[in-house]
Amino acid sequence: MTSTSLSTTETVDSQGEWEPKIMAFCCNWCSYAGADLAGTSRIQYPTNARILRVNCTGRISPEFILAALNMGADGVLVSGCHPGDCHYTSGNLKARARWALMETAIEQAGVDPRRVRLQWASASEAQVFADGVRTLTEQVRKLGPIRREWV
Amino acid sequence: MSGTEDEPRIGVFVCHCGHNIAGTVDVEAVAHMASNLPGVAFAADEMFMCSDAGQTLIKEKIKEHNLNRVVVASCSPRMHEPTFRRVVEEAGLNRYLFDQVNLREHVSWCHMREPELATEKAIDLVRMSVARASKLQNLPIKKVNVLPTTLVVGGGIAGLRASLDIADRGFDVLLVEKTPKLGGNVAKWTHLFPSDETGADIIKPLIRDVKKNKRIKILTESKVSEFDGYIGNFGVTVKNLKTEKEERYEVGAVIVTTGFEPFKPVGYYSYGESPDILTLAELQELPRSEQLLKISNGKPVKKVVFIGCVGSRQPGVKGHEHCSRHCCSATAKAAADLRDRVDEVLVLYQDIRTYGKGHEEFHRMARQKHVIYSKFPQNEYPDVIVKKSKITIKWRDVLADEDLEFEPDMVVLASAMIPPEDVEETSHLFSLTRSGDGFFNPEHIKLAPLTTHTAGVMIAGAAQAAKNASESVIDASGAAAKAVGLMAQGEVEIESTVSHVIPELCSSCHTCLTACAYNAISMDETKDPPIAVVTEAKCHGCGTCAAACPSSAIVMYHSTDDQILTMVEAFLCPSPSIQGGG
Ligand SMILES: Cc1cc2nc3c(=O)[nH]c(=O)nc-3n(C[C@H](O)[C@H](O)[C@H](O)COP(=O)(O)OP(=O)(O)OC[C@H]3O[C@@H](n4cnc5c(N)ncnc54)[C@H](O)[C@@H]3O)c2cc1C
Ligand code: SF4
Ligand code: SF4
Ligand code: SF4
Ligand code: FES
């Protein structure tokens, strides 16, 4: 990776307001499909998240989340199938098992853990998906641009 | 992997999707930004990328500009990825050198009121995809043999039809039914629409043919207890529910026809408070007789009320929002039949949807026979009061704008079709997702309604959604044709997106063995220290092992660390020169 420090580029909308940048990792089978359904159902939600499709949340290594925060993401969303519903039976359980550790790691790196969100949204839960994006975006908006602080 | 080390020459095609994308996203700006990205040799916007014109454009530009990677920014890849993969392949590119950006479902349709921010998002997503594209690699196209047997789960009208169709074309069927009898729900109905037969009349010849057919192995009182493998080569364990004995089978394809269950409307219209308040399904199961008798005291029924949409079409009530689609017609049929035997028949309804071929006709026939239809308001349900074994029903008639009251001998509730109680078990076994109504999701509601996201597993009949028997049979024949097509080909292409251990990096820690849910990884003990190896045929490509490996020794093809991180970087720290129009 070329960047190891926090990026200083900030997204600014046409009115000059700061817009949170959210990196979203979605599994193909539930949450990506849920996001598709949100579109098909014309559910409107904040534009801040950029979805990256992986087969399963089990694929998402803590390294990806840390890298995103390192590169200047203001928030990171991980969205997958409900426990028990993973297309690969249990990838999401392994993602969940890693999550607590990952939260500790980002806290130690001085990043507020409220900037990351793990959620379950099935292929039919378009509203749950959209609400998740909204919740995280609003939470991050309150926290302000990404910065490191140790409290 | 065979190298694609040559310099990337990426073609980017931004789709208008008519007004669908271009109405919100400035597609020209997106294409213009893309043309300035590193590695991009060609970028353009086009009206409909999935049309013949769009597909031809891709092929022409691949030739003209010697493109070796293609990015299409259009609808969801869950819809058209296979289409565009085929297109690039026809132009001589490996299918894995294609990437799709979702500008419709994930951008234009969900940010309709924010065109500027939507365009910014579109630009980021395209930049991310282009970055990924330059890291994409050729992967081999792999084929596996297809075993010439299909497993059919559920012996209702859909399962029976599918089994016969497959057997008639010369392939073997393993038919698994959990109850002691074949026939499913249709076998129980005494008033079948649109014909004048009973369910048994219809289903008996089918069962006879299935039983006679040597190619169909029937296992009743049995359920699938384990399921593994991949398209063409599934392993199935079937458990006999009585003896608990398990047996193992191997099949090439699967059709799930597990159907539905009639909803028991506890909490609706005093159901359960009097034996004379029953569901339409329960009425249909009563033995056919000259006279309809009260369940409570055996006296003849003179007045009957039917109520429609019971447990159906309730916005906000999970699993009960859908229209059950059979009940308007089934009610009309039963009401018309009963009108000959009782004095008064009343149907209380919200809406009437007798949409099938011939259905409207017997709805009209019911009215001609003086079945009385009365519409009640959407949110003001009729009141059914049981007092000392007398039933009183009060409701508001919308058309007369009047409050009415009636004392029927019997109340019949046309209750919803809901999934069978063990549906969750079935969905986990075959990795099927379910929609809001609780029934299984097809691969695509319009383009692929019979296949699912588990390659080689089809769905048919009421397992997919509430529907009537003829629709279920149409599904069944369609799904059977899919299975036969697969088996007749004898071989099928499978995804090459599997994981791979780089032996030199493996530290022999065994972490990946526990991470994999499919036992696809084992340790090669002939090496010292032992190193992990992936059995590709068993790998489903979830990538969990790659995320778990502490030594970064596992490469998940088509979803490598590098391919993922490069997208994160392209979003968050694009080099200033490539920020393009963003
Ligand atoms: C009251 C009522 C009246 C109706 N009247 C009509 C009518 O007049 N005309 C009409 O066209 N349609 C009618 N329908 C609709 C009709 O019943 C359905 O369309 C039809 O039954 C669907 O057939 P199927 O084979 O898909 O499912 P089902 O008939 O539900 O059969 C599914 C079979 O799968 C079995 N099964 C379930 N789970 C498992 C499992 N895990 N393992 C193994 N086996 C399993 C079940 O035991 C069952 O045998 C009516 C429905 C209702 C409720
Ligand atoms: S078919 Fe008719 S009675 Fe049944 S849920 Fe639909 S509208 Fe209601
Ligand atoms: S997790 Fe990685 S290092 Fe450990 S055994 Fe598996 S491949 Fe080797
Ligand atoms: S990618 Fe998933 S299925 Fe394949 S070996 Fe790794 S953990 Fe197992
Ligand atoms: S496939 Fe969705 S979490 Fe595993």
CSV table of N, CA and C in Angstrom, one decimal, chain B residues 161-210:
chain,number,residue,atom,x,y,z
B,161,ARG,N,-44.8,-33.9,-10.8
B,161,ARG,CA,-44.7,-33.6,-12.2
B,161,ARG,C,-43.2,-33.5,-12.7
B,162,ALA,N,-42.4,-32.9,-11.8
B,162,ALA,CA,-41.0,-32.8,-12.1
B,162,ALA,C,-40.4,-34.1,-12.3
B,163,SER,N,-40.7,-35.0,-11.3
B,163,SER,CA,-40.1,-36.4,-11.3
B,163,SER,C,-40.5,-37.1,-12.6
B,164,LEU,N,-41.8,-37.0,-13.0
B,164,LEU,CA,-42.2,-37.7,-14.2
B,164,LEU,C,-41.5,-37.2,-15.5
B,165,ASP,N,-41.4,-35.8,-15.5
B,165,ASP,CA,-40.8,-35.2,-16.7
B,165,ASP,C,-39.4,-35.7,-16.9
B,166,ILE,N,-38.7,-35.7,-15.7
B,166,ILE,CA,-37.3,-36.1,-15.8
B,166,ILE,C,-37.1,-37.6,-16.2
B,167,ALA,N,-37.9,-38.4,-15.6
B,167,ALA,CA,-37.9,-39.9,-15.8
B,167,ALA,C,-38.2,-40.1,-17.3
B,168,ASP,N,-39.2,-39.4,-17.8
B,168,ASP,CA,-39.7,-39.6,-19.2
B,168,ASP,C,-38.6,-39.3,-20.2
B,169,ARG,N,-37.6,-38.4,-19.8
B,169,ARG,CA,-36.5,-38.1,-20.7
B,169,ARG,C,-35.3,-39.0,-20.4
B,170,GLY,N,-35.5,-40.0,-19.6
B,170,GLY,CA,-34.5,-41.0,-19.5
B,170,GLY,C,-33.4,-40.8,-18.4
B,171,PHE,N,-33.8,-40.0,-17.4
B,171,PHE,CA,-32.8,-39.8,-16.3
B,171,PHE,C,-33.5,-40.3,-15.0
B,172,ASP,N,-32.6,-40.6,-14.0
B,172,ASP,CA,-33.1,-41.1,-12.8
B,172,ASP,C,-33.5,-40.0,-11.8
B,173,VAL,N,-34.4,-40.4,-10.9
B,173,VAL,CA,-35.0,-39.4,-10.0
B,173,VAL,C,-35.0,-40.1,-8.6
B,174,LEU,N,-34.6,-39.3,-7.6
B,174,LEU,CA,-34.7,-39.7,-6.2
B,174,LEU,C,-35.7,-38.7,-5.6
B,175,LEU,N,-36.9,-39.3,-5.3
B,175,LEU,CA,-38.0,-38.4,-4.8
B,175,LEU,C,-38.2,-38.6,-3.3
B,176,VAL,N,-37.9,-37.5,-2.5
B,176,VAL,CA,-38.0,-37.6,-1.1
B,176,VAL,C,-39.2,-36.8,-0.5
B,177,GLU,N,-40.1,-37.5,0.2
B,177,GLU,CA,-41.3,-36.9,0.7
B,177,GLU,C,-41.3,-37.2,2.2
B,178,LYS,N,-41.6,-36.1,3.0
B,178,LYS,CA,-41.5,-36.3,4.5
B,178,LYS,C,-42.7,-37.0,5.1
B,179,THR,N,-43.9,-36.9,4.4
B,179,THR,CA,-45.1,-37.6,5.0
B,179,THR,C,-45.2,-39.0,4.4
B,180,PRO,N,-46.1,-39.8,5.0
B,180,PRO,CA,-46.2,-41.2,4.5
B,180,PRO,C,-46.8,-41.2,3.1
B,181,LYS,N,-47.4,-40.1,2.6
B,181,LYS,CA,-48.1,-40.2,1.3
B,181,LYS,C,-47.6,-39.2,0.3
B,182,LEU,N,-47.7,-39.5,-0.9
B,182,LEU,CA,-47.4,-38.6,-2.0
B,182,LEU,C,-48.7,-37.8,-2.3
B,183,GLY,N,-48.5,-36.6,-2.9
B,183,GLY,CA,-49.7,-35.9,-3.3
B,183,GLY,C,-49.8,-34.4,-2.8
B,184,GLY,N,-49.1,-34.2,-1.7
B,184,GLY,CA,-49.1,-32.9,-1.1
B,184,GLY,C,-50.4,-32.3,-0.8
B,185,ASN,N,-50.6,-31.0,-0.9
B,185,ASN,CA,-51.8,-30.3,-0.5
B,185,ASN,C,-53.0,-30.6,-1.4
B,186,VAL,N,-52.7,-30.6,-2.7
B,186,VAL,CA,-53.8,-30.8,-3.7
B,186,VAL,C,-54.6,-32.0,-3.4
B,187,ALA,N,-54.0,-33.1,-2.9
B,187,ALA,CA,-54.7,-34.3,-2.7
B,187,ALA,C,-55.8,-34.1,-1.7
B,188,LYS,N,-55.8,-33.1,-0.9
B,188,LYS,CA,-56.8,-32.9,0.2
B,188,LYS,C,-58.0,-32.1,-0.3
B,189,TRP,N,-57.9,-31.4,-1.4
B,189,TRP,CA,-59.0,-30.5,-1.7
B,189,TRP,C,-60.2,-31.1,-2.4
B,190,THR,N,-61.4,-30.9,-1.9
B,190,THR,CA,-62.6,-31.4,-2.5
B,190,THR,C,-63.2,-30.6,-3.5
B,191,HIS,N,-63.0,-29.2,-3.4
B,191,HIS,CA,-63.5,-28.3,-4.5
B,191,HIS,C,-62.4,-27.7,-5.2
B,192,LEU,N,-62.0,-28.3,-6.3
B,192,LEU,CA,-60.8,-27.8,-7.0
B,192,LEU,C,-61.2,-26.9,-8.2
B,193,PHE,N,-60.6,-25.7,-8.2
B,193,PHE,CA,-60.8,-24.9,-9.4
B,193,PHE,C,-59.7,-25.1,-10.4
B,194,PRO,N,-59.8,-24.8,-11.7
B,194,PRO,CA,-61.0,-24.4,-12.3
B,194,PRO,C,-61.9,-25.5,-12.9
B,195,SER,N,-61.5,-26.8,-12.7
B,195,SER,CA,-62.2,-27.9,-13.2
B,195,SER,C,-63.3,-28.3,-12.2
B,196,ASP,N,-64.0,-29.4,-12.4
B,196,ASP,CA,-65.0,-29.8,-11.5
B,196,ASP,C,-64.6,-31.1,-10.8
B,197,GLU,N,-63.3,-31.4,-10.8
B,197,GLU,CA,-62.8,-32.6,-10.2
B,197,GLU,C,-62.4,-32.3,-8.7
B,198,THR,N,-62.1,-33.4,-8.0
B,198,THR,CA,-61.5,-33.2,-6.7
B,198,THR,C,-60.0,-33.3,-6.8
B,199,GLY,N,-59.3,-32.8,-5.8
B,199,GLY,CA,-57.9,-32.9,-5.8
B,199,GLY,C,-57.4,-34.3,-6.0
B,200,ALA,N,-58.1,-35.3,-5.4
B,200,ALA,CA,-57.7,-36.7,-5.5
B,200,ALA,C,-57.8,-37.2,-6.9
B,201,ASP,N,-58.9,-36.7,-7.6
B,201,ASP,CA,-59.1,-37.1,-9.0
B,201,ASP,C,-57.9,-36.7,-9.9
B,202,ILE,N,-57.3,-35.5,-9.6
B,202,ILE,CA,-56.2,-35.0,-10.4
B,202,ILE,C,-54.9,-35.7,-10.0
B,203,ILE,N,-54.7,-35.9,-8.7
B,203,ILE,CA,-53.4,-36.3,-8.3
B,203,ILE,C,-53.2,-37.9,-8.4
B,204,LYS,N,-54.3,-38.6,-8.3
B,204,LYS,CA,-54.1,-40.1,-8.3
B,204,LYS,C,-53.4,-40.7,-9.5
B,205,PRO,N,-53.8,-40.2,-10.7
B,205,PRO,CA,-53.1,-40.8,-11.9
B,205,PRO,C,-51.6,-40.4,-11.9
B,206,LEU,N,-51.3,-39.2,-11.4
B,206,LEU,CA,-49.9,-38.8,-11.3
B,206,LEU,C,-49.1,-39.7,-10.4
B,207,ILE,N,-49.7,-39.9,-9.2
B,207,ILE,CA,-49.0,-40.8,-8.2
B,207,ILE,C,-48.8,-42.2,-8.8
B,208,ARG,N,-49.9,-42.7,-9.5
B,208,ARG,CA,-49.8,-44.0,-10.1
B,208,ARG,C,-48.6,-44.1,-11.1
B,209,ASP,N,-48.6,-43.0,-12.0
B,209,ASP,CA,-47.5,-43.0,-13.0
B,209,ASP,C,-46.1,-42.9,-12.3
B,210,VAL,N,-46.0,-42.2,-11.3
B,210,VAL,CA,-44.7,-42.0,-10.6
B,210,VAL,C,-44.3,-43.3,-10.0
